[in-house]
Coordinates of C-alpha atoms and ligand atoms in Angstrom, one line a residue:
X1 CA 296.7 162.9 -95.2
X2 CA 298.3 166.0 -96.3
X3 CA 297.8 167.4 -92.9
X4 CA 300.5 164.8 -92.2
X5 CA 303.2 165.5 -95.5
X6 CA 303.0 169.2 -94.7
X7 CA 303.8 168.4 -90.4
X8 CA 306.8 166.3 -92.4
X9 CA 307.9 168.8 -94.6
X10 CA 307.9 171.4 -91.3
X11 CA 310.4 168.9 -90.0
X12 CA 312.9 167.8 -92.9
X13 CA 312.4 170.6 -95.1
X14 CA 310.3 170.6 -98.3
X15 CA 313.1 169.4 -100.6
X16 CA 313.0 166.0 -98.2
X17 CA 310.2 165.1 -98.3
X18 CA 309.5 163.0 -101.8
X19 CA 305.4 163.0 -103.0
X20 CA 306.3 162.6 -106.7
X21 CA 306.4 159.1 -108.2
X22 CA 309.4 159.5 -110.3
X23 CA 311.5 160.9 -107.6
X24 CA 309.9 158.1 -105.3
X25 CA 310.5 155.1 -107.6
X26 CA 314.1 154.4 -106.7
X27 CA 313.0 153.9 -102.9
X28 CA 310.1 151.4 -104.0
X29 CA 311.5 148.7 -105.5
X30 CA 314.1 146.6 -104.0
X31 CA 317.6 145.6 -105.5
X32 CA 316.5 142.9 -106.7
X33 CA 313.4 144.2 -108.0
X34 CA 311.3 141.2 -106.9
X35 CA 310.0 143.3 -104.2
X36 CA 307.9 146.7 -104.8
X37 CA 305.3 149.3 -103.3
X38 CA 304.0 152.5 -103.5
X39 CA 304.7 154.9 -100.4
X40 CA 302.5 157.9 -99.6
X41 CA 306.1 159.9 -99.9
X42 CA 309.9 159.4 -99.0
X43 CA 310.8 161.2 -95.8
X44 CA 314.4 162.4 -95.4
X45 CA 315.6 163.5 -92.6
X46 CA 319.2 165.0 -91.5
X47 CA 320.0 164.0 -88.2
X48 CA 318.3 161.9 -85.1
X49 CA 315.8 164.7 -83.6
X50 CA 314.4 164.9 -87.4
X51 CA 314.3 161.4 -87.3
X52 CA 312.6 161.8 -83.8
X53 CA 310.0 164.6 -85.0
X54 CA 309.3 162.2 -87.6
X55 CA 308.5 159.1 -86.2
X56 CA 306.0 161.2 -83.8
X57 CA 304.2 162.7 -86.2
X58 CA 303.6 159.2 -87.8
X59 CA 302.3 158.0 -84.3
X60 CA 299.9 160.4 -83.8
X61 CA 298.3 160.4 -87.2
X62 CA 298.5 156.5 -87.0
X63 CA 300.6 155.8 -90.2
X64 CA 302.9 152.9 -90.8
X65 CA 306.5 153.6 -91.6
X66 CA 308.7 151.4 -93.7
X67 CA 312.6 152.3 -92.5
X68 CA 315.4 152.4 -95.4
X69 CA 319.0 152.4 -95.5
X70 CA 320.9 152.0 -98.5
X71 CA 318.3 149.6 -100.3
X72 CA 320.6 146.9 -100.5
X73 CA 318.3 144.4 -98.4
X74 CA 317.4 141.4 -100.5
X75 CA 314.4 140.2 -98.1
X76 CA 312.0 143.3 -99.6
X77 CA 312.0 144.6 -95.7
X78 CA 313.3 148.2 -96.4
X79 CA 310.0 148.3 -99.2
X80 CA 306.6 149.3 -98.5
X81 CA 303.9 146.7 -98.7
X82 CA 301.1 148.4 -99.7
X83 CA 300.0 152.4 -100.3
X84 CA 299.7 153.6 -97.2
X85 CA 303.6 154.0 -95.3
X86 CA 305.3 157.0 -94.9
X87 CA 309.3 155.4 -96.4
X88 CA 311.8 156.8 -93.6
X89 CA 315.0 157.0 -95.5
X90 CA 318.0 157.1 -93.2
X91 CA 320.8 157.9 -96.1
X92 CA 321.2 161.6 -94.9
X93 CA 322.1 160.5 -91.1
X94 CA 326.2 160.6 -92.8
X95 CA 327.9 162.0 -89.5
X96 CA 331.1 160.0 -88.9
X97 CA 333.3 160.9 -85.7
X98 CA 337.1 160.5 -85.4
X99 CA 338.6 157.5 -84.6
X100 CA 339.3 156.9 -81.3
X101 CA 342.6 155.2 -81.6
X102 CA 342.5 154.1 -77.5
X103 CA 339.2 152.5 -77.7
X104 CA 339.7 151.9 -81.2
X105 CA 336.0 152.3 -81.7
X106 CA 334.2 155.2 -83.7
X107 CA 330.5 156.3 -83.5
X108 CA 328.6 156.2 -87.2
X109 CA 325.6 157.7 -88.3
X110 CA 322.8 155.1 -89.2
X111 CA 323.8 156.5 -93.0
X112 CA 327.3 155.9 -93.2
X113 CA 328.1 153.6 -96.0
X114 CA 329.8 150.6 -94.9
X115 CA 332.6 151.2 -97.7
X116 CA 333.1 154.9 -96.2
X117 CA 333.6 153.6 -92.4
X118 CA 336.2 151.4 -93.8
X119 CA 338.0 153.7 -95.7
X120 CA 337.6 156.3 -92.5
X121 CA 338.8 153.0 -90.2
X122 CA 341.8 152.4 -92.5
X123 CA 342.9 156.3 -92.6
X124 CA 343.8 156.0 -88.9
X125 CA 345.4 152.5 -89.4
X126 CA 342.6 149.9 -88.2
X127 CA 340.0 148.6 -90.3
X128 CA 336.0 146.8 -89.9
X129 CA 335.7 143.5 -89.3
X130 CA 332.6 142.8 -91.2
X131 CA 333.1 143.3 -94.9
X132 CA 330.3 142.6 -97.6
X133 CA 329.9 143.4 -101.6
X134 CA 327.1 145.6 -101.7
X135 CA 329.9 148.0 -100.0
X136 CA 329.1 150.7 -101.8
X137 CA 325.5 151.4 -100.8
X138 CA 325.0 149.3 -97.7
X139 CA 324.3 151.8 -94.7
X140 CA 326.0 150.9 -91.1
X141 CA 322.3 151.3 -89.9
X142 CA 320.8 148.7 -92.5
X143 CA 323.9 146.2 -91.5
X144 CA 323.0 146.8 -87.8
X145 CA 319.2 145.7 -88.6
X146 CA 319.6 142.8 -90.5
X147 CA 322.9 141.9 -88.0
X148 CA 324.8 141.8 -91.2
X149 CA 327.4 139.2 -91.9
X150 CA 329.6 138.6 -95.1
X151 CA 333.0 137.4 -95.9
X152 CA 334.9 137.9 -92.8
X153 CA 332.3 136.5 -90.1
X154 CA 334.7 133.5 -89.9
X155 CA 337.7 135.8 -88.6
X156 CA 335.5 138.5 -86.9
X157 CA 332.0 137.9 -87.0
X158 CA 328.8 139.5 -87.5
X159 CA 327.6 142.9 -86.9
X160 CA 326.7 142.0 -83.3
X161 CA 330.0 141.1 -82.3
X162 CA 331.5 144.7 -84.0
X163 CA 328.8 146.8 -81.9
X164 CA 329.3 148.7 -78.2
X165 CA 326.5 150.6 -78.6
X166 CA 323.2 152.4 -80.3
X167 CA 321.1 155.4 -80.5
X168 CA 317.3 155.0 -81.9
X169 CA 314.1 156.1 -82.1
X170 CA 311.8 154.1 -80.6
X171 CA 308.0 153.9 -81.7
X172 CA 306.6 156.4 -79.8
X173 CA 309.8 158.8 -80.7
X174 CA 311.1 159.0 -77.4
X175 CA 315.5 158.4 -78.3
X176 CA 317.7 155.6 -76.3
X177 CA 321.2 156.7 -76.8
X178 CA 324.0 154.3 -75.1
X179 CA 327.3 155.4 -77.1
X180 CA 329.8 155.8 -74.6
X181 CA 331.4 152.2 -76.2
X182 CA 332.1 150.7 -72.8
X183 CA 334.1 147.2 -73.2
X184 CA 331.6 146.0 -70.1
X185 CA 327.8 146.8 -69.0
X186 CA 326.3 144.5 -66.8
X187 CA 323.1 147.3 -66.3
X188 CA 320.5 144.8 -67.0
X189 CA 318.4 144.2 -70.5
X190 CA 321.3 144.3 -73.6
X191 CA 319.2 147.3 -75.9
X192 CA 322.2 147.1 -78.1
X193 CA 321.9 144.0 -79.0
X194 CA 317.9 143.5 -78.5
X195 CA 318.3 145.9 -81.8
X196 CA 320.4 144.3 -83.3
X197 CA 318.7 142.0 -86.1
X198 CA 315.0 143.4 -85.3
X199 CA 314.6 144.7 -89.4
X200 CA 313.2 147.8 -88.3
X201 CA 310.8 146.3 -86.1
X202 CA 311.3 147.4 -82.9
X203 CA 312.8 150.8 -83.2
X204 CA 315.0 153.0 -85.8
X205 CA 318.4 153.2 -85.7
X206 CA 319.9 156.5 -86.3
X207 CA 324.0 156.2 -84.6
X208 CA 326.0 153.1 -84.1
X209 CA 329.5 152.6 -81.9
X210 CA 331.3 150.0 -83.4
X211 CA 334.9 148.5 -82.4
X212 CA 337.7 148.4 -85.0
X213 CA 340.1 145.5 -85.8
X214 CA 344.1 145.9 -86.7
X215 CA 344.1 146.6 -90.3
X216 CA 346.6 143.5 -91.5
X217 CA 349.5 144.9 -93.7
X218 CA 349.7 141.7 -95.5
X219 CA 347.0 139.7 -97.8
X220 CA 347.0 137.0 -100.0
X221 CA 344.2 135.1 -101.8
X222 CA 344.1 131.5 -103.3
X223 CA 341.5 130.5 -105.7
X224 CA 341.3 126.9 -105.3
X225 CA 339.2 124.1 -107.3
X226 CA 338.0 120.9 -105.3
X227 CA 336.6 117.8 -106.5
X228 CA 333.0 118.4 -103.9
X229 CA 331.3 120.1 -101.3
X230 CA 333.2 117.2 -99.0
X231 CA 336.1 118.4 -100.4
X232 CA 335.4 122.1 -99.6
X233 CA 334.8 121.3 -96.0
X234 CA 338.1 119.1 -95.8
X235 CA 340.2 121.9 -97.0
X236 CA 338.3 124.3 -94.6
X237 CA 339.4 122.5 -91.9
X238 CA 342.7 122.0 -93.0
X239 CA 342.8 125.6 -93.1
X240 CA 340.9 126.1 -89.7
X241 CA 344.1 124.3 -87.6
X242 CA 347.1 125.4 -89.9
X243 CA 346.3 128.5 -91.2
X244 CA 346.6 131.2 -88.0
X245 CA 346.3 134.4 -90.5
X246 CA 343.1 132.8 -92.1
X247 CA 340.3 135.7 -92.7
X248 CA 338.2 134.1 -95.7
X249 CA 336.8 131.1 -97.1
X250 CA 334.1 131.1 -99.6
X251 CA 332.4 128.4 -102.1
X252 CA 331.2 128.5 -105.1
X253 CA 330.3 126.3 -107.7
X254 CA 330.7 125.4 -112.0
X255 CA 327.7 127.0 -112.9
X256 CA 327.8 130.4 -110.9
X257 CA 331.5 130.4 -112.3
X258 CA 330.1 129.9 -115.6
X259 CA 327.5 132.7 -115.1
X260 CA 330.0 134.9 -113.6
X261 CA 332.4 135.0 -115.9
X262 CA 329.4 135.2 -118.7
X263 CA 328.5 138.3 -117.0
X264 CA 331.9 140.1 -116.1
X265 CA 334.0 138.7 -119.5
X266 CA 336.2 137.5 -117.1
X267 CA 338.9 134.9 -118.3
X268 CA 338.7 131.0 -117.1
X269 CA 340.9 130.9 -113.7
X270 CA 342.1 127.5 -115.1
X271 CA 342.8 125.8 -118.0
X272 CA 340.4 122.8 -117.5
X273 CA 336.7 123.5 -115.3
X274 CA 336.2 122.0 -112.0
X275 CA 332.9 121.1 -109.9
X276 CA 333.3 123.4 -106.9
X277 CA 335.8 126.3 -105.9
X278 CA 337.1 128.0 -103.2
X279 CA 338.2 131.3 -102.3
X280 CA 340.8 131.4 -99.5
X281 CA 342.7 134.6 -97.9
X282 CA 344.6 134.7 -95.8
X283 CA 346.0 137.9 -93.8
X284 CA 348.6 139.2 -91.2
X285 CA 351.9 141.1 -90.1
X286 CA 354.2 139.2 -92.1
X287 CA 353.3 138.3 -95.5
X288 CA 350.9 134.8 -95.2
X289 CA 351.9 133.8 -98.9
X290 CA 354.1 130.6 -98.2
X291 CA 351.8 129.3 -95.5
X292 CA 349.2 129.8 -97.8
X293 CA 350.9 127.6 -100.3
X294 CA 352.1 124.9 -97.6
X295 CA 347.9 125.2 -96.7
X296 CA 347.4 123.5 -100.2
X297 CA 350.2 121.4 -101.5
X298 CA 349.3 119.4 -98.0
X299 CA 345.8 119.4 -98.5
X300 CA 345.2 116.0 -100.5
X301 CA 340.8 117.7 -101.7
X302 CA 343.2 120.5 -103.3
X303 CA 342.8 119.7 -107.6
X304 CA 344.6 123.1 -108.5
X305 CA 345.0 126.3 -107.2
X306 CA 346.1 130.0 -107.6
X307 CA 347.4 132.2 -105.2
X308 CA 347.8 136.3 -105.9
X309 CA 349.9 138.3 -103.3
X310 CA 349.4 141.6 -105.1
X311 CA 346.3 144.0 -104.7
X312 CA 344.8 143.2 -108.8
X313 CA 346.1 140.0 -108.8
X314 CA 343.9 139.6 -105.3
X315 CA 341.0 141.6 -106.4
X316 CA 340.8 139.5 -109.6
X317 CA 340.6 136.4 -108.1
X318 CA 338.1 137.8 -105.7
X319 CA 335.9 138.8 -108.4
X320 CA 335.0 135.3 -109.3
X321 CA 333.2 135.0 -105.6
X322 CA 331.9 138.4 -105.5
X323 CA 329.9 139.5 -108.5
X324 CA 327.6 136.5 -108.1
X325 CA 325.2 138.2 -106.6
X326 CA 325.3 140.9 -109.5
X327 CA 325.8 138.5 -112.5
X328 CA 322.7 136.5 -111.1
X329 CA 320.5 139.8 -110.8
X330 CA 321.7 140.7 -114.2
X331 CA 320.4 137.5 -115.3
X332 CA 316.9 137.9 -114.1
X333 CA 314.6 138.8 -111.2
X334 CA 316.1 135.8 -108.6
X335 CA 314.1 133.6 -105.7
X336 CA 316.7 134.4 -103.2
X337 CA 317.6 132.4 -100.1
X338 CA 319.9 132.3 -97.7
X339 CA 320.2 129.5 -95.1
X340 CA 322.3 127.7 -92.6
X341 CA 323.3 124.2 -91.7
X342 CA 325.3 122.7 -89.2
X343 CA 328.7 121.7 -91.5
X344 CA 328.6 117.9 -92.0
X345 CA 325.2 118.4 -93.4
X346 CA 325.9 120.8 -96.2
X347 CA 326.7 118.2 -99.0
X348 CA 323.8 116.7 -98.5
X349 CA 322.0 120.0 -98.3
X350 CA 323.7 120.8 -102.0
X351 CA 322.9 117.8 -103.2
X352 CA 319.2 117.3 -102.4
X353 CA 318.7 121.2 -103.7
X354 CA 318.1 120.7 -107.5
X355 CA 315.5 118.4 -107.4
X356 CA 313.3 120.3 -104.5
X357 CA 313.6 123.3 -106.7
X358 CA 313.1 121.1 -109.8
X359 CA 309.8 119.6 -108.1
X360 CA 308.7 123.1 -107.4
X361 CA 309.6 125.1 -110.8
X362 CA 310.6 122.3 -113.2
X363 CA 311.9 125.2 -115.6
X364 CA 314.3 127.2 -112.8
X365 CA 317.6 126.9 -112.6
X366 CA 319.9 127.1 -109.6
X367 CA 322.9 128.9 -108.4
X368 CA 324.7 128.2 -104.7
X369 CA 327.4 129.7 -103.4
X370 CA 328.5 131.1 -99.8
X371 CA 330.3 131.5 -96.9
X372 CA 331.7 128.2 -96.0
X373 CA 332.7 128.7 -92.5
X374 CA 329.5 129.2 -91.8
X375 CA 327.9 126.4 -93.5
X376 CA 326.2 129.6 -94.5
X377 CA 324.6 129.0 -98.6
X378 CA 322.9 131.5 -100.8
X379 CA 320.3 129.5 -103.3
X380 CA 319.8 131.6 -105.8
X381 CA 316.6 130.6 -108.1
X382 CA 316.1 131.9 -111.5
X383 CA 313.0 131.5 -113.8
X384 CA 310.9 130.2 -110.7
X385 CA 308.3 132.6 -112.7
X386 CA 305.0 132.5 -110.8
X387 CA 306.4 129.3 -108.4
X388 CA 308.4 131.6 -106.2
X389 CA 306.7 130.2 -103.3
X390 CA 306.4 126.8 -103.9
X391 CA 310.4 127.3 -104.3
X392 CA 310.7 129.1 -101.2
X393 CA 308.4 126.4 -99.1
X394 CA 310.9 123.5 -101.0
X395 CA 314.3 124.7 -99.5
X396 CA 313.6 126.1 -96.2
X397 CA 311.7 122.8 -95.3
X398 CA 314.9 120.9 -96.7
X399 CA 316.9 123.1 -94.1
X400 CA 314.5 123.0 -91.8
X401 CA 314.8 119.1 -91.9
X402 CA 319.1 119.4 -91.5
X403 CA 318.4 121.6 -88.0
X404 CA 319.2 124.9 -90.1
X405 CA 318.2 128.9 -90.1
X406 CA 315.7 129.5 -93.1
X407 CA 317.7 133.0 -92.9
X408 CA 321.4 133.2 -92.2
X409 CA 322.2 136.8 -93.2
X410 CA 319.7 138.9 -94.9
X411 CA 316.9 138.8 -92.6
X412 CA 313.4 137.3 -92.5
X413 CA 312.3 140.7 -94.1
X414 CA 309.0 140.0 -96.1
X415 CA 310.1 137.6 -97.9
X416 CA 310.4 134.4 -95.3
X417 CA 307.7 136.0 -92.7
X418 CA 305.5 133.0 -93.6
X419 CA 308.0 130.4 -92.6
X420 CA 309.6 131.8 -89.4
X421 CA 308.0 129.0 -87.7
X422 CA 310.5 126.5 -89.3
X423 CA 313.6 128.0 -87.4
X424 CA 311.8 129.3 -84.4
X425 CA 309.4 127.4 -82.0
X426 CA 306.4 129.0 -80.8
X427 CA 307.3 129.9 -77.3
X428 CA 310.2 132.0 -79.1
X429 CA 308.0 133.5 -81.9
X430 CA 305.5 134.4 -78.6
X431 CA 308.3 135.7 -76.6
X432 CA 309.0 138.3 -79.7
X433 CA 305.7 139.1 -80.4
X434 CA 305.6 140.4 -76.9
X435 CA 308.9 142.7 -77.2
X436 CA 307.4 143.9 -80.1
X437 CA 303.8 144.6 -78.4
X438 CA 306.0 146.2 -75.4
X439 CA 307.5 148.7 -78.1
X440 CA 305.5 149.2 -80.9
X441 CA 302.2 148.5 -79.8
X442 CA 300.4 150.4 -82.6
X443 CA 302.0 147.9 -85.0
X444 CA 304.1 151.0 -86.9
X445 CA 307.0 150.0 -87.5
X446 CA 307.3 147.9 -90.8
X447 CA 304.2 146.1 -90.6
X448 CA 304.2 142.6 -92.4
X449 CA 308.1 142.3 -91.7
X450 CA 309.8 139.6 -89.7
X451 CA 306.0 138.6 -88.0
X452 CA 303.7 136.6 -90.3
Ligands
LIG1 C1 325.6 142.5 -104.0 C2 325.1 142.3 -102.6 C3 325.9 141.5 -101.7 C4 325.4 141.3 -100.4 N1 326.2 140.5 -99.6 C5 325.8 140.3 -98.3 C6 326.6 139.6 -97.4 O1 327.6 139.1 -97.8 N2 326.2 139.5 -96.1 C7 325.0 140.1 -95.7 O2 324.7 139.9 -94.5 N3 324.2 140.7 -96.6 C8 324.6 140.9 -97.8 N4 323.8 141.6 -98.7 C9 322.5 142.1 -98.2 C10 322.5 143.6 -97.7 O3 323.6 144.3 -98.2 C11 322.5 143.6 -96.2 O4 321.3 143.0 -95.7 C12 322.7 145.0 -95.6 O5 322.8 144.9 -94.2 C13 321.5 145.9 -95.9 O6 321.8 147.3 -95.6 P1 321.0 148.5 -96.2 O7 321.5 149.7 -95.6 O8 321.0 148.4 -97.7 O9 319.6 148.2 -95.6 P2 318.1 148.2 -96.3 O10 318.1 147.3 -97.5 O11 317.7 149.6 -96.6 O12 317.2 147.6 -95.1 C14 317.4 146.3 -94.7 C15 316.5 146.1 -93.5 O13 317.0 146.9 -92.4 C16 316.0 147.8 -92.0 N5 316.7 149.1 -91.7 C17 317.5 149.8 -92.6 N6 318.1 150.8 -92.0 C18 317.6 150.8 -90.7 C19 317.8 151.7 -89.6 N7 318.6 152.8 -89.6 N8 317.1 151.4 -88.4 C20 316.2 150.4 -88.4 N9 316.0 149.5 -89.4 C21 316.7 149.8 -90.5 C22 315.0 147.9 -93.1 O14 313.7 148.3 -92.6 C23 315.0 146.5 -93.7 O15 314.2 145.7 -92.9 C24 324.2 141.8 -100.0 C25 323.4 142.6 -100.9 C26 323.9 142.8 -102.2 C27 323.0 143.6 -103.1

């Protein structure tokens, strides 16, 4: 074994390669700290031949490797399992080319933090379509695994629609590098986008080529409060056919708000509390402000509203949506889920949710909120205790019932291996096995992710 930490430490350099538990602790335990595992050590190297070197020397002594980007993952797939991985950290692979304005592409090393591409994009007056709240520590190459999505998949999509091309490592350590960005390659099997999504399974991602959007000089953002779910979904498509510069639409509800606000000492949006809210921005070349307004003094499922036009007033309505996800952490270790329905059955989705989890964990308690657009809902369980399972087996097979995706964003990771057969049918879940087998045939690559 320590034939195997000193061939790493020839490759990255002693000072990258991590044996002592302290220093290894922040790499073992997930965000949300439901997930954890001991690694042999933390491996981390600079650039994609380290990365190369390695995944090699991992193959030939026959040891596991967990891959991690920025930790952010909330599926415990960038965690080790058990004792035994070497825990590939990519965070050092921070590269960033120019802008090519022509293009308007750029090529990103796996390590880049998603808020530093966006800050590079918007230097040369362009921006990234896919946006998320874990900004700050989500890496390009952990969005590209996972095929990230977040608050502005309605207007742009997810990370598969921002990509034009990849560089990895695959298993055996040989490098595929297509990152010429072409707009069209009809050269057979889509590598790209085969990667795309895989969690580390099928090969490491260490460069990315992603397109750039038009960085809209003009924003505003409504915090609106409907009477339901139906309503939420009535003003969505309201907004769908009259709102051209729409670029957000997200839900919450009472008790997340409550939470929320709890959490960040944030003051009441209104003066009397409403069932279900909305977050709605809209963005462009002129200012979108009065069509925004139109948007909801037509919209008969509108109960009040406010609309900011100015960057705090627009980042303080924002913050009711997006330090959910923080204020539930803060309030213990969560059963998170995220899933997917077709539209017209996400009220009945919400609806049927508290007493599935209530069966399952009569103490829990539940928080939903999402990206509406997508019928796209993170159920968020707290004080599931020992019953995380039993949870976890109640709501997927309640989305599994509506024709849904046990996992709409954040992966199958560890956490939802046992249930892939609910979204996928065995021919499918056959027909990856066997990409995977073609790839990683020694089984290296994040064992006990995305595969049962
Ligand atoms: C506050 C908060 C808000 C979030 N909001 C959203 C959201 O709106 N939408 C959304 O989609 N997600 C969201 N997430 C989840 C998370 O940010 C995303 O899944 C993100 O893509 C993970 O990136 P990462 O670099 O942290 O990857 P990690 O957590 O390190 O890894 C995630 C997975 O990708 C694999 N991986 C990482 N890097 C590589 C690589 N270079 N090559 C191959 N495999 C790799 C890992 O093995 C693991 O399976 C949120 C998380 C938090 C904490």
């Amino acid at each position: 074994m320590s034939d195997l930490v000193e061939r790493l430490r020839e490759v990255v350099g002693a000072a990258f390669v991590l044996t002592d538990p302290d220093l290894r602790a922040g790499y073992e335990t997930d965000w949300t700290g439901r997930f954890t595992g001991a690694a042999r050590c933390v491996v981390r190297p600079a650039d994609t031949a380290e990365v190369a070197a390695v995944v090699r020397a991992c193959a030939e002594a026959g040891v596991p490797l967990t891959v991690q980007g920025g930790n952010t993952g909330l599926v415990g797939g960038g965690v080790p399992a058990g004792t035994g991985d070497v825990l590939l950290s990519l965070t050092r692979l921070t590269a960033l080319d120019d802008v090519d304005p022509v293009e308007a592409q750029v090529t990103a090393g796996a390590g880049v933090t998603l808020e530093r591409l966006q800050a590079h994009a918007r230097a040369a007056g362009l921006d990234f379509g896919v946006d998320l709240a874990a900004r700050s520590a989500a890496t390009i190459g952990g969005m590209v695994a996972t095929n990230a999505g977040g608050i502005r998949v309605l207007r742009y999509g997810s990370m598969r629609e921002q990509l034009t091309g990849i560089e990895a490592v695959l298993p055996d350590g040989s490098v595929v590098s297509r990152l010429a960005g072409l707009a069209k390659d009809n050269t057979g099997y889509d590598l790209t986008h085969l990667l795309t999504g895989s969690e580390g399974t099928l090969a490491v991602i260490t460069r990315v080529r992603v397109r750039l959007v038009p960085l809209p000089p003009a924003r505003a953002v409504a915090l609106v409060a409907v009477d339901g779910t139906e309503g939420a979904l009535s003003l969505l498509a309201a907004a769908r056919s009259r709102l051209a510069a729409l670029a957000a639409l997200e839900l919450f509800y009472a008790d997340g708000l409550a939470l929320v606000r709890a959490h960040g000492n944030l003051s009441a949006p209104f003066a009397q509390e409403y069932p279900v809210y909305v977050v709605v921005e809209a963005a462009g070349a002129t200012d979108p402000t009065d069509d925004l307004l139109e948007l909801l003094s037509d919209c008969d499922a509108v109960q009040d509203a406010t609309v900011a036009s100015d960057a705090a007033g627009r980042a303080r309505l924002w913050a009711y949506r997006e330090t959910h996800t923080e204020a539930i952490n803060a309030a213990g270790v969560p059963t998170k889920l995220d899933v997917c329905v077709p539209l017209r059955e996400l009220p009945g989705l919400v609806e049927a949710l508290p007493a599935a989890v209530a069966a399952a964990a009569p103490e829990a308690r539940t928080i939903v909120f999402g990206h509406l657009g997508e019928g796209n809902l993170h159920v968020n369980v707290l004080g599931a205790g020992d019953r995380a399972e039993e949870v976890t087996d109640a709501v997927l097979k309640l989305v599994a019932d509506r024709r849904g995706s046990i996992s709409s964003e954040h992966g199958v990771g560890r956490a939802k291996a046992r249930w892939l057969g609910l979204s996928r049918a065995p021919q499918e879940i056959a027909a990856m096995r066997a990409i995977k087998g073609a790839l990683d045939p020694a089984g290296l690559l994040n064992p006990g992710v995305l595969f049962p």
